[in-house]
């Protein structure tokens, strides 16, 4: 299973990624966690 998390640098996203990584099912094997952030160029 692959999981895409947008806004992974924010409060909710970072805690979600941490929780998914601790579960172990999403990291390793055929799965991966991808974190995307800062889609805007105007900052």
PDB file of N, CA, C, O and CB in Angstrom:
ATOM      1  N   UNK A   1       0.845  -1.169   0.000  1.00  0.00           N
ATOM      2  CA  UNK A   1       0.000   0.000   0.000  1.00  0.00           C
ATOM      3  C   UNK A   1       0.894   1.237   0.000  1.00  0.00           C
ATOM      4  O   UNK A   1       1.849   1.312   0.773  1.00  0.00           O
ATOM      5  CB  UNK A   1      -0.963  -0.005   1.218  1.00  0.00           C
ATOM      6  N   UNK A   2       0.595   2.190  -0.847  1.00  0.00           N
ATOM      7  CA  UNK A   2       1.288   3.471  -0.871  1.00  0.00           C
ATOM      8  C   UNK A   2       0.354   4.548  -0.355  1.00  0.00           C
ATOM      9  O   UNK A   2      -0.848   4.521  -0.621  1.00  0.00           O
ATOM     10  CB  UNK A   2       1.786   3.812  -2.297  1.00  0.00           C
ATOM     11  N   UNK A   3       0.913   5.497   0.385  1.00  0.00           N
ATOM     12  CA  UNK A   3       0.117   6.562   0.993  1.00  0.00           C
ATOM     13  C   UNK A   3       0.726   7.899   0.605  1.00  0.00           C
ATOM     14  O   UNK A   3       1.933   8.097   0.746  1.00  0.00           O
ATOM     15  CB  UNK A   3       0.051   6.409   2.545  1.00  0.00           C
ATOM     16  N   UNK A   4      -0.094   8.812   0.119  1.00  0.00           N
ATOM     17  CA  UNK A   4       0.328  10.166  -0.221  1.00  0.00           C
ATOM     18  C   UNK A   4      -0.245  11.117   0.817  1.00  0.00           C
ATOM     19  O   UNK A   4      -1.456  11.157   1.029  1.00  0.00           O
ATOM     20  CB  UNK A   4      -0.130  10.562  -1.662  1.00  0.00           C
ATOM     21  N   UNK A   5       0.632  11.886   1.465  1.00  0.00           N
ATOM     22  CA  UNK A   5       0.204  12.864   2.465  1.00  0.00           C
ATOM     23  C   UNK A   5       0.604  14.238   1.960  1.00  0.00           C
ATOM     24  O   UNK A   5       1.791  14.517   1.792  1.00  0.00           O
ATOM     25  CB  UNK A   5       0.833  12.568   3.877  1.00  0.00           C
ATOM     26  N   UNK A   6      -0.376  15.100   1.718  1.00  0.00           N
ATOM     27  CA  UNK A   6      -0.060  16.477   1.343  1.00  0.00           C
ATOM     28  C   UNK A   6      -0.078  17.329   2.600  1.00  0.00           C
ATOM     29  O   UNK A   6      -0.896  17.112   3.494  1.00  0.00           O
ATOM     30  CB  UNK A   6      -1.066  17.027   0.279  1.00  0.00           C
ATOM     31  N   UNK A   7       0.826  18.297   2.665  1.00  0.00           N
ATOM     32  CA  UNK A   7       0.922  19.129   3.864  1.00  0.00           C
ATOM     33  C   UNK A   7       1.619  18.413   5.001  1.00  0.00           C
ATOM     34  O   UNK A   7       1.292  18.628   6.168  1.00  0.00           O
ATOM     35  CB  UNK A   7      -0.451  19.566   4.308  1.00  0.00           C
ATOM     36  N   UNK A   8       2.572  17.568   4.670  1.00  0.00           N
ATOM     37  CA  UNK A   8       3.250  16.764   5.680  1.00  0.00           C
ATOM     38  C   UNK A   8       4.118  17.547   6.644  1.00  0.00           C
ATOM     39  O   UNK A   8       4.522  17.013   7.677  1.00  0.00           O
ATOM     40  CB  UNK A   8       4.079  15.754   5.017  1.00  0.00           C
ATOM     41  N   UNK A   9       4.417  18.804   6.333  1.00  0.00           N
ATOM     42  CA  UNK A   9       5.218  19.617   7.239  1.00  0.00           C
ATOM     43  C   UNK A   9       4.358  20.304   8.296  1.00  0.00           C
ATOM     44  O   UNK A   9       4.888  20.870   9.252  1.00  0.00           O
ATOM     45  CB  UNK A   9       5.999  20.655   6.454  1.00  0.00           C
ATOM     46  N   UNK A  10       3.052  20.259   8.134  1.00  0.00           N
ATOM     47  CA  UNK A  10       2.146  20.888   9.099  1.00  0.00           C
ATOM     48  C   UNK A  10       1.916  20.014  10.315  1.00  0.00           C
ATOM     49  O   UNK A  10       2.439  18.904  10.411  1.00  0.00           O
ATOM     50  CB  UNK A  10       0.819  21.205   8.443  1.00  0.00           C
ATOM     51  N   UNK A  11       1.128  20.529  11.239  1.00  0.00           N
ATOM     52  CA  UNK A  11       0.885  19.836  12.506  1.00  0.00           C
ATOM     53  C   UNK A  11       0.193  18.496  12.289  1.00  0.00           C
ATOM     54  O   UNK A  11       0.672  17.464  12.758  1.00  0.00           O
ATOM     55  CB  UNK A  11       0.043  20.708  13.432  1.00  0.00           C
ATOM     56  N   UNK A  12      -0.921  18.510  11.585  1.00  0.00           N
ATOM     57  CA  UNK A  12      -1.692  17.279  11.386  1.00  0.00           C
ATOM     58  C   UNK A  12      -0.929  16.305  10.499  1.00  0.00           C
ATOM     59  O   UNK A  12      -0.849  15.115  10.805  1.00  0.00           O
ATOM     60  CB  UNK A  12      -3.066  17.592  10.768  1.00  0.00           C
ATOM     61  N   UNK A  13      -0.365  16.806   9.397  1.00  0.00           N
ATOM     62  CA  UNK A  13       0.354  15.936   8.472  1.00  0.00           C
ATOM     63  C   UNK A  13       1.560  15.266   9.097  1.00  0.00           C
ATOM     64  O   UNK A  13       1.799  14.080   8.867  1.00  0.00           O
ATOM     65  CB  UNK A  13       0.789  16.718   7.277  1.00  0.00           C
ATOM     66  N   UNK A  14       2.324  16.007   9.885  1.00  0.00           N
ATOM     67  CA  UNK A  14       3.511  15.421  10.508  1.00  0.00           C
ATOM     68  C   UNK A  14       3.138  14.350  11.525  1.00  0.00           C
ATOM     69  O   UNK A  14       3.817  13.329  11.630  1.00  0.00           O
ATOM     70  CB  UNK A  14       4.346  16.505  11.179  1.00  0.00           C
ATOM     71  N   UNK A  15       2.065  14.577  12.273  1.00  0.00           N
ATOM     72  CA  UNK A  15       1.625  13.563  13.230  1.00  0.00           C
ATOM     73  C   UNK A  15       1.045  12.343  12.526  1.00  0.00           C
ATOM     74  O   UNK A  15       1.206  11.217  12.997  1.00  0.00           O
ATOM     75  CB  UNK A  15       0.593  14.150  14.185  1.00  0.00           C
ATOM     76  N   UNK A  16       0.374  12.562  11.405  1.00  0.00           N
ATOM     77  CA  UNK A  16      -0.159  11.447  10.629  1.00  0.00           C
ATOM     78  C   UNK A  16       0.970  10.586  10.078  1.00  0.00           C
ATOM     79  O   UNK A  16       0.901   9.359  10.146  1.00  0.00           O
ATOM     80  CB  UNK A  16      -1.040  11.960   9.485  1.00  0.00           C
ATOM     81  N   UNK A  17       2.000  11.209   9.536  1.00  0.00           N
ATOM     82  CA  UNK A  17       3.137  10.462   9.001  1.00  0.00           C
ATOM     83  C   UNK A  17       3.838   9.687  10.108  1.00  0.00           C
ATOM     84  O   UNK A  17       4.216   8.531   9.917  1.00  0.00           O
ATOM     85  CB  UNK A  17       4.127  11.409   8.308  1.00  0.00           C
ATOM     86  N   UNK A  18       4.012  10.320  11.263  1.00  0.00           N
ATOM     87  CA  UNK A  18       4.643   9.637  12.398  1.00  0.00           C
ATOM     88  C   UNK A  18       3.835   8.410  12.820  1.00  0.00           C
ATOM     89  O   UNK A  18       4.401   7.347  13.077  1.00  0.00           O
ATOM     90  CB  UNK A  18       4.793  10.602  13.588  1.00  0.00           C
ATOM     91  N   UNK A  19       2.528   8.558  12.889  1.00  0.00           N
ATOM     92  CA  UNK A  19       1.660   7.440  13.288  1.00  0.00           C
ATOM     93  C   UNK A  19       1.709   6.318  12.254  1.00  0.00           C
ATOM     94  O   UNK A  19       1.769   5.144  12.621  1.00  0.00           O
ATOM     95  CB  UNK A  19       0.206   7.923  13.474  1.00  0.00           C
ATOM     96  N   UNK A  20       1.684   6.663  10.971  1.00  0.00           N
ATOM     97  CA  UNK A  20       1.754   5.649   9.917  1.00  0.00           C
ATOM     98  C   UNK A  20       3.090   4.913   9.950  1.00  0.00           C
ATOM     99  O   UNK A  20       3.138   3.698   9.755  1.00  0.00           O
ATOM    100  CB  UNK A  20       1.542   6.293   8.541  1.00  0.00           C
ATOM    101  N   UNK A  21       4.168   5.644  10.195  1.00  0.00           N
ATOM    102  CA  UNK A  21       5.489   5.019  10.252  1.00  0.00           C
ATOM    103  C   UNK A  21       5.595   4.073  11.441  1.00  0.00           C
ATOM    104  O   UNK A  21       6.222   3.018  11.341  1.00  0.00           O
ATOM    105  CB  UNK A  21       6.584   6.088  10.332  1.00  0.00           C
ATOM    106  N   UNK A  22       4.985   4.444  12.567  1.00  0.00           N
ATOM    107  CA  UNK A  22       5.021   3.573  13.748  1.00  0.00           C
ATOM    108  C   UNK A  22       4.225   2.295  13.553  1.00  0.00           C
ATOM    109  O   UNK A  22       4.567   1.258  14.121  1.00  0.00           O
ATOM    110  CB  UNK A  22       4.493   4.313  14.955  1.00  0.00           C
ATOM    111  N   UNK A  23       3.166   2.359  12.756  1.00  0.00           N
ATOM    112  CA  UNK A  23       2.352   1.161  12.506  1.00  0.00           C
ATOM    113  C   UNK A  23       3.149   0.111  11.749  1.00  0.00           C
ATOM    114  O   UNK A  23       2.889  -1.085  11.884  1.00  0.00           O
ATOM    115  CB  UNK A  23       1.083   1.524  11.718  1.00  0.00           C
ATOM    116  N   UNK A  24       4.121   0.550  10.950  1.00  0.00           N
ATOM    117  CA  UNK A  24       4.999  -0.392  10.268  1.00  0.00           C
ATOM    118  C   UNK A  24       4.432  -0.974   8.994  1.00  0.00           C
ATOM    119  O   UNK A  24       5.200  -1.386   8.124  1.00  0.00           O
ATOM    120  CB  UNK A  24       5.336  -1.488  11.179  1.00  0.00           C
ATOM    121  N   UNK A  25       3.144  -1.027   8.849  1.00  0.00           N
ATOM    122  CA  UNK A  25       2.558  -1.613   7.655  1.00  0.00           C
ATOM    123  C   UNK A  25       2.770  -0.774   6.412  1.00  0.00           C
ATOM    124  O   UNK A  25       2.853  -1.306   5.305  1.00  0.00           O
ATOM    125  CB  UNK A  25       1.103  -1.828   7.864  1.00  0.00           C
ATOM    126  N   UNK A  26       2.857   0.539   6.589  1.00  0.00           N
ATOM    127  CA  UNK A  26       3.000   1.414   5.434  1.00  0.00           C
ATOM    128  C   UNK A  26       4.452   1.579   5.017  1.00  0.00           C
ATOM    129  O   UNK A  26       4.727   1.942   3.873  1.00  0.00           O
ATOM    130  CB  UNK A  26       2.397   2.766   5.729  1.00  0.00           C
ATOM    131  N   UNK A  27       5.373   1.322   5.914  1.00  0.00           N
ATOM    132  CA  UNK A  27       6.791   1.480   5.600  1.00  0.00           C
ATOM    133  C   UNK A  27       7.413   0.106   5.519  1.00  0.00           C
ATOM    134  O   UNK A  27       7.315  -0.684   6.458  1.00  0.00           O
ATOM    135  CB  UNK A  27       7.518   2.360   6.657  1.00  0.00           C
ATOM    136  N   UNK A  28       8.038  -0.175   4.429  1.00  0.00           N
ATOM    137  CA  UNK A  28       8.656  -1.481   4.239  1.00  0.00           C
ATOM    138  C   UNK A  28       7.814  -2.340   3.322  1.00  0.00           C
ATOM    139  O   UNK A  28       6.646  -2.045   3.068  1.00  0.00           O
ATOM    140  CB  UNK A  28       8.859  -2.181   5.576  1.00  0.00           C
ATOM    141  N   UNK A  29       8.409  -3.386   2.838  1.00  0.00           N
ATOM    142  CA  UNK A  29       7.701  -4.241   1.897  1.00  0.00           C
ATOM    143  C   UNK A  29       7.429  -3.495   0.611  1.00  0.00           C
ATOM    144  O   UNK A  29       8.318  -2.841   0.066  1.00  0.00           O
ATOM    145  CB  UNK A  29       6.395  -4.748   2.501  1.00  0.00           C
ATOM    146  N   UNK A  30       6.217  -3.589   0.129  1.00  0.00           N
ATOM    147  CA  UNK A  30       5.840  -2.916  -1.108  1.00  0.00           C
ATOM    148  C   UNK A  30       5.255  -1.531  -0.871  1.00  0.00           C
ATOM    149  O   UNK A  30       4.931  -0.839  -1.836  1.00  0.00           O
ATOM    150  CB  UNK A  30       4.849  -3.757  -1.864  1.00  0.00           C
ATOM    151  N   UNK A  31       5.113  -1.112   0.352  1.00  0.00           N
ATOM    152  CA  UNK A  31       4.466   0.157   0.650  1.00  0.00           C
ATOM    153  C   UNK A  31       5.452   1.291   0.818  1.00  0.00           C
ATOM    154  O   UNK A  31       6.646   1.076   1.028  1.00  0.00           O
ATOM    155  CB  UNK A  31       3.639   0.030   1.886  1.00  0.00           C
ATOM    156  N   UNK A  32       4.937   2.492   0.722  1.00  0.00           N
ATOM    157  CA  UNK A  32       5.759   3.669   0.954  1.00  0.00           C
ATOM    158  C   UNK A  32       4.865   4.830   1.371  1.00  0.00           C
ATOM    159  O   UNK A  32       3.674   4.863   1.062  1.00  0.00           O
ATOM    160  CB  UNK A  32       6.581   4.030  -0.308  1.00  0.00           C
ATOM    161  N   UNK A  33       5.469   5.780   2.079  1.00  0.00           N
ATOM    162  CA  UNK A  33       4.783   7.010   2.454  1.00  0.00           C
ATOM    163  C   UNK A  33       5.460   8.136   1.692  1.00  0.00           C
ATOM    164  O   UNK A  33       6.682   8.272   1.739  1.00  0.00           O
ATOM    165  CB  UNK A  33       4.820   7.257   4.014  1.00  0.00           C
ATOM    166  N   UNK A  34       4.678   8.937   0.996  1.00  0.00           N
ATOM    167  CA  UNK A  34       5.202  10.074   0.244  1.00  0.00           C
ATOM    168  C   UNK A  34       4.612  11.336   0.850  1.00  0.00           C
ATOM    169  O   UNK A  34       3.397  11.450   1.017  1.00  0.00           O
ATOM    170  CB  UNK A  34       4.866   9.963  -1.286  1.00  0.00           C
ATOM    171  N   UNK A  35       5.476  12.276   1.173  1.00  0.00           N
ATOM    172  CA  UNK A  35       5.051  13.531   1.783  1.00  0.00           C
ATOM    173  C   UNK A  35       5.342  14.675   0.818  1.00  0.00           C
ATOM    174  O   UNK A  35       6.479  14.847   0.379  1.00  0.00           O
ATOM    175  CB  UNK A  35       5.765  13.762   3.148  1.00  0.00           C
ATOM    176  N   UNK A  36       4.317  15.456   0.489  1.00  0.00           N
ATOM    177  CA  UNK A  36       4.471  16.618  -0.382  1.00  0.00           C
ATOM    178  C   UNK A  36       4.054  17.862   0.380  1.00  0.00           C
ATOM    179  O   UNK A  36       3.073  17.852   1.124  1.00  0.00           O
ATOM    180  CB  UNK A  36       3.638  16.462  -1.682  1.00  0.00           C
ATOM    181  N   UNK A  37       4.816  18.940   0.184  1.00  0.00           N
ATOM    182  CA  UNK A  37       4.497  20.192   0.847  1.00  0.00           C
ATOM    183  C   UNK A  37       5.041  21.342   0.010  1.00  0.00           C
ATOM    184  O   UNK A  37       5.885  21.130  -0.861  1.00  0.00           O
ATOM    185  CB  UNK A  37       5.077  20.228   2.289  1.00  0.00           C
ATOM    186  N   UNK A  38       4.568  22.547   0.264  1.00  0.00           N
ATOM    187  CA  UNK A  38       4.995  23.762  -0.440  1.00  0.00           C
ATOM    188  C   UNK A  38       4.740  23.690  -1.934  1.00  0.00           C
ATOM    189  O   UNK A  38       5.679  23.680  -2.731  1.00  0.00           O
ATOM    190  CB  UNK A  38       6.461  24.015  -0.195  1.00  0.00           C
ATOM    191  N   UNK A  39       3.481  23.640  -2.311  1.00  0.00           N
ATOM    192  CA  UNK A  39       3.110  23.638  -3.719  1.00  0.00           C
ATOM    193  C   UNK A  39       3.169  25.037  -4.330  1.00  0.00           C
ATOM    194  O   UNK A  39       3.232  25.172  -5.551  1.00  0.00           O
ATOM    195  CB  UNK A  39       1.718  23.060  -3.885  1.00  0.00           C
ATOM    196  N   UNK A  40       3.149  26.071  -3.504  1.00  0.00           N
ATOM    197  CA  UNK A  40       3.096  27.451  -3.997  1.00  0.00           C
ATOM    198  C   UNK A  40       4.491  28.026  -4.163  1.00  0.00           C
ATOM    199  O   UNK A  40       5.369  27.797  -3.331  1.00  0.00           O
ATOM    200  CB  UNK A  40       2.279  28.330  -3.047  1.00  0.00           C
ATOM    201  N   UNK A  41       4.694  28.777  -5.247  1.00  0.00           N
ATOM    202  CA  UNK A  41       5.980  29.421  -5.505  1.00  0.00           C
ATOM    203  C   UNK A  41       6.018  30.861  -5.009  1.00  0.00           C
ATOM    204  O   UNK A  41       7.065  31.503  -5.084  1.00  0.00           O
ATOM    205  CB  UNK A  41       6.287  29.385  -6.984  1.00  0.00           C
ATOM    206  N   UNK A  42       4.905  31.382  -4.506  1.00  0.00           N
ATOM    207  CA  UNK A  42       4.845  32.796  -4.174  1.00  0.00           C
ATOM    208  C   UNK A  42       5.226  33.107  -2.734  1.00  0.00           C
ATOM    209  O   UNK A  42       5.027  34.241  -2.300  1.00  0.00           O
ATOM    210  CB  UNK A  42       3.478  33.306  -4.439  1.00  0.00           C
ATOM    211  N   UNK A  43       5.755  32.177  -1.984  1.00  0.00           N
ATOM    212  CA  UNK A  43       6.210  32.460  -0.618  1.00  0.00           C
ATOM    213  C   UNK A  43       7.668  32.779  -0.612  1.00  0.00           C
ATOM    214  O   UNK A  43       8.238  33.045   0.446  1.00  0.00           O
ATOM    215  CB  UNK A  43       5.934  31.289   0.310  1.00  0.00           C
TER     216      UNK A  43
END
